[in-house]
CSV table of C-alpha atoms and ligand atoms in Angstrom, one decimal:
chain,number,residue,atom,x,y,z
A,28,UNK,CA,-24.9,3.5,24.8
A,29,UNK,CA,-23.0,6.3,23.8
A,30,UNK,CA,-23.6,8.5,20.7
A,31,UNK,CA,-22.0,10.4,17.9
A,32,UNK,CA,-23.6,13.1,15.5
A,33,UNK,CA,-22.0,13.3,12.0
A,34,UNK,CA,-22.4,15.8,9.0
A,35,UNK,CA,-21.6,15.1,5.5
A,36,UNK,CA,-21.3,18.2,3.0
A,37,UNK,CA,-20.5,17.2,-0.4
A,38,UNK,CA,-19.2,21.3,-0.5
A,39,UNK,CA,-16.4,20.3,1.9
A,40,UNK,CA,-14.8,18.2,-0.8
A,41,UNK,CA,-11.1,17.4,0.0
A,42,UNK,CA,-10.0,16.1,-3.3
A,43,UNK,CA,-10.8,13.8,-5.9
A,44,UNK,CA,-10.6,9.7,-5.3
A,45,UNK,CA,-7.7,8.7,-7.2
A,46,UNK,CA,-7.5,5.3,-8.1
A,47,UNK,CA,-3.7,5.4,-7.2
A,48,UNK,CA,-4.7,5.6,-3.6
A,49,UNK,CA,-5.7,1.9,-4.1
A,50,UNK,CA,-2.1,0.6,-5.1
A,51,UNK,CA,-0.4,-2.3,-3.7
A,52,UNK,CA,3.6,-3.4,-3.5
A,53,UNK,CA,4.7,-6.8,-4.3
A,54,UNK,CA,8.1,-7.5,-3.2
A,55,UNK,CA,10.7,-10.3,-3.8
A,56,UNK,CA,10.4,-11.3,-0.4
A,57,UNK,CA,9.7,-15.0,1.1
A,58,UNK,CA,6.6,-16.3,-0.4
A,59,UNK,CA,4.9,-13.3,-2.0
A,60,UNK,CA,6.5,-14.3,-5.9
A,61,UNK,CA,7.5,-17.6,-5.5
A,62,UNK,CA,4.9,-20.1,-4.1
A,63,UNK,CA,2.7,-17.2,-3.9
A,64,UNK,CA,1.3,-15.6,-7.2
A,65,UNK,CA,3.5,-18.0,-8.9
A,66,UNK,CA,3.5,-21.6,-8.8
A,67,UNK,CA,3.8,-23.4,-12.0
A,68,UNK,CA,3.2,-27.1,-10.3
A,69,UNK,CA,-0.4,-26.3,-8.7
A,70,UNK,CA,-3.5,-27.0,-9.9
A,71,UNK,CA,-4.6,-23.5,-10.5
A,72,UNK,CA,-1.4,-22.4,-12.6
A,73,UNK,CA,-2.4,-21.0,-15.7
A,74,UNK,CA,0.3,-22.0,-18.8
A,75,UNK,CA,2.9,-19.3,-17.9
A,76,UNK,CA,2.7,-20.7,-13.8
A,77,UNK,CA,0.7,-18.1,-12.3
A,78,UNK,CA,-2.2,-19.1,-9.9
A,79,UNK,CA,-5.7,-18.4,-11.4
A,80,UNK,CA,-7.4,-18.0,-8.0
A,81,UNK,CA,-4.7,-15.6,-6.8
A,82,UNK,CA,-5.3,-13.3,-9.8
A,83,UNK,CA,-9.2,-13.6,-9.5
A,84,UNK,CA,-8.5,-12.5,-6.0
A,85,UNK,CA,-6.1,-9.7,-6.7
A,86,UNK,CA,-8.6,-8.5,-9.1
A,87,UNK,CA,-11.6,-9.0,-6.3
A,88,UNK,CA,-9.3,-6.6,-4.0
A,89,UNK,CA,-9.2,-3.6,-6.4
A,90,UNK,CA,-5.6,-2.9,-6.7
A,91,UNK,CA,-4.4,-0.1,-8.9
A,92,UNK,CA,-1.0,0.7,-9.1
A,93,UNK,CA,1.6,-2.0,-8.2
A,94,UNK,CA,5.2,-1.0,-6.7
A,95,UNK,CA,7.4,-3.7,-7.7
A,96,UNK,CA,10.3,-5.2,-6.8
A,97,UNK,CA,10.9,-3.7,-3.4
A,98,UNK,CA,11.3,-3.1,-0.5
A,99,UNK,CA,14.6,-3.6,0.8
A,100,UNK,CA,14.9,-6.2,-1.9
A,101,UNK,CA,15.5,-3.4,-4.5
A,102,UNK,CA,18.8,-1.9,-3.0
A,103,UNK,CA,20.5,-5.3,-3.6
A,104,UNK,CA,19.0,-5.7,-7.3
A,105,UNK,CA,20.6,-5.8,-10.8
A,106,UNK,CA,17.5,-5.6,-13.1
A,107,UNK,CA,19.6,-7.0,-16.0
A,108,UNK,CA,19.3,-10.1,-14.1
A,109,UNK,CA,15.7,-10.3,-14.3
A,110,UNK,CA,15.2,-10.0,-17.9
A,111,UNK,CA,16.5,-12.1,-21.0
A,112,UNK,CA,16.4,-16.2,-21.5
A,113,UNK,CA,15.3,-17.8,-18.4
A,114,UNK,CA,17.7,-20.2,-18.5
A,115,UNK,CA,20.8,-17.8,-18.2
A,116,UNK,CA,19.5,-15.7,-15.2
A,117,UNK,CA,21.9,-15.8,-12.4
A,118,UNK,CA,20.7,-16.8,-9.0
A,119,UNK,CA,21.6,-14.1,-6.7
A,120,UNK,CA,21.8,-13.9,-2.8
A,121,UNK,CA,19.1,-11.2,-1.5
A,122,UNK,CA,21.1,-9.8,1.3
A,123,UNK,CA,17.9,-8.0,2.7
A,124,UNK,CA,16.1,-11.5,3.2
A,125,UNK,CA,19.0,-13.3,3.4
A,126,UNK,CA,17.2,-15.5,0.5
A,127,UNK,CA,18.1,-16.6,-2.7
A,128,UNK,CA,16.9,-14.7,-6.2
A,129,UNK,CA,16.2,-17.0,-8.4
A,130,UNK,CA,15.1,-14.4,-11.2
A,131,UNK,CA,12.7,-16.8,-12.8
A,132,UNK,CA,10.2,-13.8,-12.3
A,133,UNK,CA,11.4,-11.0,-13.4
A,134,UNK,CA,10.2,-7.7,-15.3
A,135,UNK,CA,8.4,-9.3,-18.1
A,136,UNK,CA,7.0,-12.2,-16.4
A,137,UNK,CA,5.5,-9.9,-13.7
A,138,UNK,CA,4.2,-7.1,-16.5
A,139,UNK,CA,2.0,-10.2,-17.9
A,140,UNK,CA,0.6,-11.1,-14.4
A,141,UNK,CA,-0.1,-7.1,-13.9
A,142,UNK,CA,-1.9,-7.6,-17.0
A,143,UNK,CA,-3.7,-10.4,-15.8
A,144,UNK,CA,-4.7,-8.6,-12.9
A,145,UNK,CA,-5.4,-5.6,-14.6
A,146,UNK,CA,-2.7,-3.6,-12.6
A,147,UNK,CA,0.0,-0.5,-13.1
A,148,UNK,CA,3.4,-1.3,-12.6
A,149,UNK,CA,5.1,1.3,-10.3
A,150,UNK,CA,9.2,0.8,-10.5
A,151,UNK,CA,11.8,1.5,-8.1
A,152,UNK,CA,15.0,1.6,-9.1
A,153,UNK,CA,18.0,0.9,-7.3
A,154,UNK,CA,20.1,3.8,-5.2
A,155,UNK,CA,21.5,1.6,-2.8
A,156,UNK,CA,24.1,-0.2,-4.4
A,157,UNK,CA,23.8,1.0,-7.5
A,158,UNK,CA,23.3,4.7,-9.2
A,159,UNK,CA,22.2,7.1,-11.9
A,160,UNK,CA,23.2,5.3,-15.0
A,161,UNK,CA,21.4,1.9,-13.8
A,162,UNK,CA,18.2,4.1,-13.3
A,163,UNK,CA,18.5,5.5,-16.7
A,164,UNK,CA,19.1,2.2,-18.5
A,165,UNK,CA,16.4,0.8,-16.9
A,166,UNK,CA,13.9,3.2,-18.2
A,167,UNK,CA,15.5,2.8,-21.4
A,168,UNK,CA,14.8,-0.8,-21.7
A,169,UNK,CA,11.1,0.1,-20.1
A,170,UNK,CA,9.8,3.0,-22.0
A,171,UNK,CA,11.6,3.7,-25.0
A,172,UNK,CA,9.7,2.4,-28.1
A,173,UNK,CA,12.5,1.2,-30.1
A,174,UNK,CA,15.7,2.3,-31.9
A,175,UNK,CA,18.4,1.9,-29.0
A,176,UNK,CA,20.1,-1.2,-27.4
A,177,UNK,CA,18.2,-1.4,-24.2
A,178,UNK,CA,14.5,-0.6,-26.2
A,179,UNK,CA,15.9,-3.2,-28.6
A,180,UNK,CA,16.6,-5.9,-26.2
A,181,UNK,CA,13.3,-5.7,-24.5
A,182,UNK,CA,11.6,-6.2,-28.0
A,183,UNK,CA,14.0,-9.2,-28.4
A,184,UNK,CA,13.1,-10.3,-25.1
A,185,UNK,CA,9.1,-10.2,-26.2
A,186,UNK,CA,8.0,-6.9,-25.2
A,187,UNK,CA,7.3,-5.3,-28.6
A,188,UNK,CA,5.3,-2.5,-26.9
A,189,UNK,CA,7.0,-0.3,-24.3
A,190,UNK,CA,6.0,-1.2,-20.6
A,191,UNK,CA,5.3,2.7,-20.3
A,192,UNK,CA,6.0,2.9,-16.9
A,193,UNK,CA,4.6,5.6,-15.5
A,194,UNK,CA,5.5,6.3,-11.7
A,195,UNK,CA,9.0,5.6,-10.7
A,196,UNK,CA,10.4,5.4,-6.9
A,197,UNK,CA,14.2,7.0,-6.3
A,198,UNK,CA,15.3,3.7,-4.3
A,199,UNK,CA,13.5,2.8,-1.3
A,200,UNK,CA,14.2,3.9,2.6
A,201,UNK,CA,17.5,5.1,2.2
A,202,UNK,CA,16.9,6.7,5.9
A,203,UNK,CA,16.5,3.5,7.1
A,204,UNK,CA,20.5,1.7,8.9
A,205,UNK,CA,19.0,-1.4,7.8
A,206,UNK,CA,19.1,-0.3,4.2
A,207,UNK,CA,22.2,-1.9,1.7
A,208,UNK,CA,23.8,1.4,1.0
A,209,UNK,CA,22.2,3.5,3.8
A,210,UNK,CA,23.1,7.1,3.2
A,211,UNK,CA,22.6,10.7,4.6
A,212,UNK,CA,19.6,12.8,4.3
A,213,UNK,CA,22.5,15.0,2.2
A,214,UNK,CA,24.0,12.3,0.0
A,215,UNK,CA,21.2,10.9,-0.8
A,216,UNK,CA,19.5,13.7,-1.8
A,217,UNK,CA,22.2,14.5,-3.9
A,218,UNK,CA,22.2,11.4,-5.7
A,219,UNK,CA,18.5,11.3,-5.8
A,220,UNK,CA,18.5,15.0,-8.0
A,221,UNK,CA,21.2,13.4,-10.1
A,222,UNK,CA,19.1,10.5,-11.4
A,223,UNK,CA,15.8,12.4,-11.3
A,224,UNK,CA,16.9,15.1,-14.0
A,225,UNK,CA,18.9,11.9,-15.8
A,226,UNK,CA,15.7,10.5,-16.0
A,227,UNK,CA,13.6,13.4,-16.6
A,228,UNK,CA,16.3,14.2,-19.9
A,229,UNK,CA,15.5,10.6,-21.2
A,230,UNK,CA,11.4,10.5,-20.3
A,231,UNK,CA,10.2,14.2,-19.4
A,232,UNK,CA,6.7,12.7,-18.9
A,233,UNK,CA,7.3,10.2,-15.9
A,234,UNK,CA,6.4,10.6,-12.8
A,235,UNK,CA,9.2,10.8,-9.7
A,236,UNK,CA,8.9,9.7,-5.8
A,237,UNK,CA,12.1,10.4,-3.9
A,238,UNK,CA,12.4,8.5,-0.4
A,239,UNK,CA,10.9,10.1,2.5
A,240,UNK,CA,11.0,8.8,5.8
A,241,UNK,CA,10.6,4.9,6.6
A,242,UNK,CA,8.4,6.1,9.8
A,243,UNK,CA,7.3,9.1,11.9
A,244,UNK,CA,9.4,7.7,14.6
A,245,UNK,CA,12.8,8.1,12.6
A,246,UNK,CA,15.2,9.9,14.6
A,247,UNK,CA,16.0,11.8,11.0
A,248,UNK,CA,12.2,12.6,10.5
A,249,UNK,CA,11.3,15.9,9.6
A,250,UNK,CA,14.7,17.1,8.6
A,251,UNK,CA,15.2,14.1,6.3
A,252,UNK,CA,12.3,15.4,4.2
A,253,UNK,CA,13.9,19.0,4.8
A,254,UNK,CA,17.2,18.4,3.1
A,255,UNK,CA,16.2,15.9,0.6
A,256,UNK,CA,13.7,18.2,-1.1
A,257,UNK,CA,16.2,20.7,-0.6
A,258,UNK,CA,18.1,18.7,-3.1
A,259,UNK,CA,15.0,17.4,-5.5
A,260,UNK,CA,12.2,20.0,-5.3
A,261,UNK,CA,12.2,20.7,-8.8
A,262,UNK,CA,13.0,17.0,-10.0
A,263,UNK,CA,10.4,15.0,-8.4
A,264,UNK,CA,6.7,15.2,-8.0
A,265,UNK,CA,6.2,13.1,-4.6
A,266,UNK,CA,7.9,12.1,-1.4
A,267,UNK,CA,6.9,8.9,0.4
A,268,UNK,CA,6.0,8.1,3.4
A,269,UNK,CA,6.3,4.3,5.0
A,270,UNK,CA,4.5,3.3,8.5
A,271,UNK,CA,3.4,0.0,9.6
A,272,UNK,CA,1.2,-0.6,12.9
A,273,UNK,CA,1.0,-3.1,15.6
A,274,UNK,CA,-0.5,-3.6,18.8
A,275,UNK,CA,2.4,-3.0,21.5
A,276,UNK,CA,2.5,-4.5,25.3
A,277,UNK,CA,-1.5,-5.2,24.8
A,278,UNK,CA,-2.1,-1.5,24.6
A,279,UNK,CA,-5.1,-1.9,22.3
A,280,UNK,CA,-6.8,1.5,23.0
A,281,UNK,CA,-3.5,3.0,21.1
A,282,UNK,CA,-3.4,0.3,18.8
A,283,UNK,CA,-7.1,1.4,17.6
A,284,UNK,CA,-6.1,5.3,17.0
A,285,UNK,CA,-2.8,4.2,14.9
A,286,UNK,CA,-4.8,6.4,11.9
A,287,UNK,CA,-4.1,9.2,14.1
A,288,UNK,CA,-0.6,8.6,13.9
A,289,UNK,CA,-0.8,8.6,10.5
A,290,UNK,CA,-2.9,11.9,10.2
A,291,UNK,CA,0.0,13.2,11.9
A,292,UNK,CA,2.6,12.0,9.7
A,293,UNK,CA,1.1,13.2,6.4
A,294,UNK,CA,0.2,16.7,8.0
A,295,UNK,CA,3.5,16.7,9.0
A,296,UNK,CA,5.5,15.9,5.4
A,297,UNK,CA,3.2,18.2,3.9
A,298,UNK,CA,4.1,21.1,6.1
A,299,UNK,CA,7.8,20.3,5.6
A,300,UNK,CA,7.5,20.2,2.0
A,301,UNK,CA,5.5,23.3,1.5
A,302,UNK,CA,7.9,24.9,4.1
A,303,UNK,CA,10.7,24.1,1.3
A,304,UNK,CA,8.8,25.2,-1.3
A,305,UNK,CA,7.9,28.4,0.1
A,306,UNK,CA,11.7,28.9,0.8
A,307,UNK,CA,12.3,28.8,-2.5
A,308,UNK,CA,9.4,31.0,-3.9
A,309,UNK,CA,8.0,27.8,-5.7
A,310,UNK,CA,4.1,27.7,-7.1
A,311,UNK,CA,4.9,23.6,-7.6
A,312,UNK,CA,3.5,21.2,-4.9
A,313,UNK,CA,5.2,18.0,-3.8
A,314,UNK,CA,2.7,15.6,-2.9
A,315,UNK,CA,2.9,12.1,-1.1
A,316,UNK,CA,3.1,8.6,-1.9
A,317,UNK,CA,2.3,6.5,0.7
A,318,UNK,CA,3.8,4.1,-0.9
A,319,UNK,CA,4.4,1.5,2.1
A,320,UNK,CA,1.3,1.0,4.8
A,321,UNK,CA,0.0,-1.8,6.6
A,322,UNK,CA,-0.8,-3.4,9.8
A,323,UNK,CA,2.8,-5.7,10.6
A,324,UNK,CA,3.8,-7.2,13.9
A,325,UNK,CA,7.8,-6.2,13.0
A,326,UNK,CA,8.4,-7.4,16.9
A,327,UNK,CA,7.7,-11.0,15.6
A,328,UNK,CA,9.8,-11.0,12.7
A,329,UNK,CA,11.2,-14.1,11.7
A,330,UNK,CA,14.9,-14.9,12.0
A,331,UNK,CA,16.1,-13.5,8.3
A,332,UNK,CA,19.9,-14.1,9.4
A,333,UNK,CA,21.5,-17.2,7.7
A,334,UNK,CA,23.0,-19.8,10.1
A,335,UNK,CA,25.3,-20.5,8.0
A,336,UNK,CA,27.5,-19.2,5.2
A,337,UNK,CA,25.2,-21.7,2.5
A,338,UNK,CA,22.2,-21.1,4.4
A,339,UNK,CA,20.1,-18.7,1.7
A,340,UNK,CA,16.8,-20.4,1.2
A,341,UNK,CA,14.4,-19.9,-1.9
A,342,UNK,CA,11.6,-18.7,-0.9
A,343,UNK,CA,11.2,-19.3,3.1
A,344,UNK,CA,8.1,-18.5,4.8
A,345,UNK,CA,8.7,-14.5,6.3
A,346,UNK,CA,6.4,-12.1,7.3
A,347,UNK,CA,3.5,-14.2,7.2
A,348,UNK,CA,1.2,-12.1,9.9
A,349,UNK,CA,-2.3,-13.7,10.0
A,350,UNK,CA,-4.6,-10.9,10.7
A,351,UNK,CA,-7.2,-10.2,13.7
A,352,UNK,CA,-10.6,-8.5,13.2
A,353,UNK,CA,-9.1,-5.8,15.8
A,354,UNK,CA,-6.3,-5.6,12.7
A,355,UNK,CA,-8.8,-5.3,10.2
A,356,UNK,CA,-10.4,-2.3,11.9
A,357,UNK,CA,-7.3,-0.2,12.4
A,358,UNK,CA,-6.2,-1.3,8.7
A,359,UNK,CA,-10.2,-0.2,7.9
A,360,UNK,CA,-9.2,3.4,9.8
A,361,UNK,CA,-6.0,3.9,7.9
A,362,UNK,CA,-7.7,3.7,4.8
A,363,UNK,CA,-10.1,6.2,6.0
A,364,UNK,CA,-6.8,8.6,6.8
A,365,UNK,CA,-5.5,8.0,3.4
A,366,UNK,CA,-8.8,9.4,1.6
A,367,UNK,CA,-8.9,12.0,4.3
A,368,UNK,CA,-6.0,13.5,3.0
A,369,UNK,CA,-6.6,12.7,-0.7
A,370,UNK,CA,-5.7,16.7,-1.4
A,371,UNK,CA,-2.3,15.8,-0.8
A,372,UNK,CA,-1.3,11.5,-0.9
A,373,UNK,CA,-1.8,11.3,-4.3
A,374,UNK,CA,-0.6,7.4,-4.2
A,375,UNK,CA,-0.5,4.6,-1.5
A,376,UNK,CA,0.8,1.4,-1.7
A,377,UNK,CA,-0.5,-1.6,0.4
A,378,UNK,CA,2.6,-3.3,1.5
A,379,UNK,CA,2.3,-6.1,0.5
A,380,UNK,CA,-0.4,-8.2,-1.4
A,381,UNK,CA,0.4,-12.1,-1.1
A,382,UNK,CA,1.4,-14.4,1.6
A,383,UNK,CA,4.0,-11.3,2.9
A,384,UNK,CA,2.1,-8.7,5.3
A,385,UNK,CA,-0.7,-9.5,3.1
A,386,UNK,CA,-4.8,-9.6,2.5
A,387,UNK,CA,-3.8,-12.8,0.8
A,388,UNK,CA,-2.7,-16.0,1.9
A,389,UNK,CA,-1.7,-19.3,0.0
A,390,UNK,CA,-0.5,-22.7,0.4
A,391,UNK,CA,1.8,-24.5,-1.8
A,392,UNK,CA,-0.5,-27.2,-3.6
A,393,UNK,CA,-3.4,-25.9,-1.9
A,394,UNK,CA,-6.0,-23.0,-1.4
A,395,UNK,CA,-5.9,-19.1,-1.3
A,396,UNK,CA,-7.5,-16.9,0.9
A,397,UNK,CA,-8.7,-13.6,2.2
A,398,UNK,CA,-7.5,-12.5,5.0
A,399,UNK,CA,-9.3,-10.1,7.7
A,400,UNK,CA,-7.9,-7.0,6.2
A,401,UNK,CA,-9.2,-7.9,2.7
A,402,UNK,CA,-12.4,-6.8,3.2
A,403,UNK,CA,-11.9,-3.0,4.3
A,404,UNK,CA,-9.9,-2.5,1.3
A,405,UNK,CA,-12.1,-4.3,-1.2
A,406,UNK,CA,-15.1,-2.6,-0.2
A,407,UNK,CA,-12.7,0.9,-0.1
A,408,UNK,CA,-11.4,0.5,-3.2
A,409,UNK,CA,-15.3,-0.5,-5.0
A,410,UNK,CA,-17.4,2.0,-3.1
A,411,UNK,CA,-14.9,5.1,-2.8
A,412,UNK,CA,-16.1,7.0,-6.0
A,413,UNK,CA,-15.6,11.1,-6.8
A,414,UNK,CA,-14.6,12.8,-4.1
A,415,UNK,CA,-13.2,12.4,-1.2
A,416,UNK,CA,-15.8,14.4,1.2
A,417,UNK,CA,-15.1,15.6,4.8
A,418,UNK,CA,-17.4,14.6,7.5
A,419,UNK,CA,-17.6,16.6,11.0
A,420,UNK,CA,-17.9,14.9,13.5
A,421,UNK,CA,-19.4,15.3,17.3
A,422,UNK,CA,-18.0,12.1,19.3
A,423,UNK,CA,-17.2,11.1,22.3
A,424,UNK,CA,-13.1,11.0,22.9
A,425,UNK,CA,-10.9,8.1,24.5
A,426,UNK,CA,-8.1,8.3,26.3
A,427,UNK,CA,-4.7,6.7,24.6
A,428,UNK,CA,-1.6,6.2,26.3
A,429,UNK,CA,0.5,7.1,22.8
A,430,UNK,CA,-1.8,9.9,21.2
A,431,UNK,CA,-3.8,11.2,23.9
A,432,UNK,CA,-7.4,11.9,23.7
A,433,UNK,CA,-8.6,10.5,20.4
A,434,UNK,CA,-12.1,10.6,18.7
A,435,UNK,CA,-14.1,7.3,19.4
A,436,UNK,CA,-15.5,8.0,15.6
A,437,UNK,CA,-13.8,8.7,12.8
A,438,UNK,CA,-15.3,8.3,9.3
A,439,UNK,CA,-15.0,10.1,5.7
A,440,UNK,CA,-17.3,10.3,3.0
A,441,UNK,CA,-16.9,9.8,-1.0
A,442,UNK,CA,-19.5,11.3,-3.6
A,443,UNK,CA,-19.9,11.2,-7.3
A,444,UNK,CA,-22.4,13.8,-7.9
A,445,UNK,CA,-22.7,12.9,-11.7
A,446,UNK,CA,-23.3,9.1,-10.8
A,447,UNK,CA,-25.3,9.8,-8.2
A,448,UNK,CA,-23.3,7.7,-5.7
A,449,UNK,CA,-21.9,8.3,-2.5
A,450,UNK,CA,-20.3,6.1,0.5
A,451,UNK,CA,-19.4,6.6,4.1
A,452,UNK,CA,-16.6,4.7,5.8
A,453,UNK,CA,-16.5,4.9,9.7
A,454,UNK,CA,-14.6,3.3,12.2
A,455,UNK,CA,-15.5,2.9,16.0
A,456,UNK,CA,-12.8,2.7,18.3
A,457,UNK,CA,-14.4,2.3,21.8
A,458,UNK,CA,-13.9,-1.3,23.1
A,459,UNK,CA,-16.6,-1.1,25.9
A,460,UNK,CA,-20.0,-0.1,24.5
A,461,UNK,CA,-21.9,-0.1,21.2
A,462,UNK,CA,-22.1,3.5,19.7
A,463,UNK,CA,-25.3,5.0,18.1
A,464,UNK,CA,-24.3,7.2,15.1
A,465,UNK,CA,-26.6,9.7,13.6
A,466,UNK,CA,-25.6,11.0,10.2
A,467,UNK,CA,-26.6,14.1,8.7
A,468,UNK,CA,-26.9,13.3,5.1
A,469,UNK,CA,-29.3,15.9,3.7
A,470,UNK,CA,-26.3,17.4,1.9
A,471,UNK,CA,-26.4,14.7,-0.5
A,472,UNK,CA,-29.9,15.0,-1.6
A,473,UNK,CA,-32.7,12.4,-1.3
A,474,UNK,CA,-30.6,8.8,-0.8
A,475,UNK,CA,-31.2,5.6,-0.1
A,476,UNK,CA,-29.0,3.1,1.6
A,477,UNK,CA,-28.0,0.5,-1.0
A,478,UNK,CA,-25.4,-1.4,0.4
A,479,UNK,CA,-24.3,-1.7,4.3
A,480,UNK,CA,-20.9,-3.6,5.4
A,481,UNK,CA,-19.9,-4.0,9.1
A,482,UNK,CA,-16.5,-5.8,10.0
A,483,UNK,CA,-16.8,-7.0,13.7
A,484,UNK,CA,-16.6,-9.8,16.0
A,485,UNK,CA,-16.9,-10.5,19.7
A,486,UNK,CA,-14.0,-12.5,19.5
A,487,UNK,CA,-11.8,-9.6,18.4
A,488,UNK,CA,-8.9,-11.8,17.7
A,489,UNK,CA,-10.9,-14.1,15.3
A,490,UNK,CA,-9.0,-14.6,12.1
A,491,UNK,CA,-9.1,-16.5,8.8
A,492,UNK,CA,-6.9,-19.6,8.3
A,493,UNK,CA,-6.2,-22.5,6.1
A,494,UNK,CA,-8.5,-24.2,8.0
A,495,UNK,CA,-11.5,-22.0,8.7
A,496,UNK,CA,-10.8,-19.2,5.1
A,497,UNK,CA,-14.5,-17.6,6.1
A,498,UNK,CA,-14.4,-17.6,9.6
A,499,UNK,CA,-14.5,-13.6,9.5
A,500,UNK,CA,-16.6,-12.0,6.7
A,501,UNK,CA,-18.4,-8.5,6.8
A,502,UNK,CA,-22.2,-8.5,7.2
A,503,UNK,CA,-24.7,-6.6,6.6
A,504,UNK,CA,-25.9,-4.0,9.6
A,505,UNK,CA,-29.6,-2.5,10.0
A,506,UNK,CA,-29.8,1.5,9.3
A,507,UNK,CA,-32.4,3.6,9.7
A,508,UNK,CA,-32.8,6.9,7.1
A,509,UNK,CA,-35.7,9.1,7.7
A,510,UNK,CA,-35.6,13.1,6.8
A,511,UNK,CA,-32.0,12.7,5.8
A,512,UNK,CA,-30.7,11.5,8.9
A,513,UNK,CA,-29.2,8.0,8.7
A,514,UNK,CA,-28.9,6.1,11.8
A,515,UNK,CA,-26.5,3.1,12.5
A,516,UNK,CA,-25.3,1.5,15.7
A,517,UNK,CA,-21.6,0.0,15.6
A,518,UNK,CA,-20.7,-2.3,17.9
A,519,UNK,CA,-17.2,-1.7,19.7
A,520,UNK,CA,-14.4,-2.2,17.6
A,521,UNK,CA,-16.2,-2.2,14.3
A,522,UNK,CA,-15.3,-0.6,10.8
A,523,UNK,CA,-18.3,-0.2,8.7
A,524,UNK,CA,-19.1,1.1,4.9
A,525,UNK,CA,-22.3,2.3,4.1
A,526,UNK,CA,-22.9,3.1,-0.1
A,527,UNK,CA,-26.0,5.3,-0.9
A,528,UNK,CA,-27.4,6.1,-4.4
A,529,UNK,CA,-29.5,9.3,-5.1
A,530,UNK,CA,-33.4,8.4,-5.7
A,531,UNK,CA,-35.7,10.7,-7.0
B,7,AHR,O1,7.4,-4.2,3.6
B,7,AHR,C1,8.3,-4.8,3.9
B,7,AHR,C2,9.7,-3.7,4.0
B,7,AHR,O2,9.3,-2.8,5.2
B,7,AHR,C3,10.1,-3.5,3.0
B,7,AHR,O3,10.9,-4.2,2.3
B,7,AHR,C4,10.8,-2.1,3.2
B,7,AHR,O4,10.9,-1.3,2.5
B,7,AHR,C5,10.5,-2.0,4.8
B,7,AHR,O5,11.1,-1.8,5.4
C-alpha cells in the first residue's frame, strides 16, 4: 500500500467552473442522428421522431452547449439543404464518412431536440468547400430577428424567434490532410479572418472559435496556432484543440497518463496564443475551446471508403467504440485536466454523444444504455460548481514510456463558497496496488462528506453492452473525515468523485 497527500486550499482558485466546459458534439456521422437520437418508428419516439429514452439520458448526462453539425461532415455541408420542407430536401453524398445524408434532420429539427434536452446550440460553418458569404448567410438565417430574406425564410420555416446562436466555429480541423478543403495555416488564417470580420459586421455579439490543431502530434502543431492567430487575433475569441486518446500496443501505463498530454497541449496553445498577443502589444486574451475530446480507438476505424460508386449507405454503423472501465478512468482524468485549466479552457465538447464514440448507445427498435464513460461526465457535470480549485499533491510517481514519470494520483477540486458545497475529483493511475489518499480539507471550513462515487472494477476490460447494460456502475467508497483530514483508499486504476458540504 502506498500513500498520497493532497491539500485543498480554496484560495488557490483557478477560474470559474463554466457550464460550457460540459459541452457535447453531435455530428451527422454513422448512427448518431439517424437511428440514434432520431428513430421515428421506435416505441419510445415522440411525435417528432426523437427517442424519449435518449433525451432522458442526455439530460442526465448534463450537457451544456452542443457543437453541430460536424466535424469532418461540415466541410462538405450546404446548410441550405437542411432547412425548408423536408420532402424537398436533397439527398447528398457525405464524402467525409462515405454515407448518404438525407437531410431529414436539419437545423430546425436539431434545435427542437436541443430544446428537449435543455442544451444550447454551437454551430460550425463550412470553411472547407465554402466561404465567407455562406457563413454570413447562415448567421443571418439563424440570428437576425426578421426583415431580411433569409431571416424571413427561417420564420416561414417555422421558427419565429431567432436561434440566437452564441458560439460559432470557423470550420473544422482545417490543418488535417483528411479534411475536405484542407489548407495551409496561412491560407486558412486569411480566410478565417475575413469570415470572422464579416460575421461580426452582421452580429458583433457572437463568439468565434478559430481552428487550432487536430492534435498535439500534428506535424504543424505550434506553427499552425501561431500563423492562424497572427491573422485572426483581433477577430476571434477562442482557438480550438482536439484530442483523442487510446491504448497503443498494450501500453496501459502511458494510456492512463493521457491527461498529461492534454495538460501539455493546453499549456502549449496558451503559451503560443499569449506570445502572439504579446508581440502585437495586445491586452486581449485568447481562450481555448477544447471542442473535440474523448477516448477513440481510431486504429480500429471501420472502413469508411465505398466499395463501389453506388455504395453510400444511410446511417451505417461507424465508430461505435465500446468503452471499458479503464477507458472511463482515463476519460475521468481528462475531465480533471479540463477543470484544472478552467482559467483558459472556456468551452469544451465531448465528441460525441450517441452511438458514435459516445457515452450513450442505442439499438434500433431496442434499448438505450450508458457506456462506462457516461458516469465520470455526468458526475463531474453535476458536482462541479463555483470555482475550480488547485489541489496540491504529494504522490508517488509512475514511469511511462510516452510521458516519462507521471503522478500516480492527480486531482482537482471545485468550491462554491456561497452554497457551502465543494467537490473533489481524483484519479489513481497506479496498476499494482491500492493507494491511501489523505486530503487536507481544512481550508474548506467544517465540512461533511455527502456523496462518494468510485469507478473501478477488478476486471479493467469490463463494459456495458446491450446484453449487460448495467455491468459497470460507480459505487460508493468508504471515507473517513477527522479534524479536517479526509481519508480514502483508491484501488488500482480508479476514478473517484467526493462531494462535501459545509456544516455548522
Ligand atoms: O469526432 C470524429 C471526427 O474526429 C470529427 O469528424 C473530426 O473533426 C475529427 O477528426
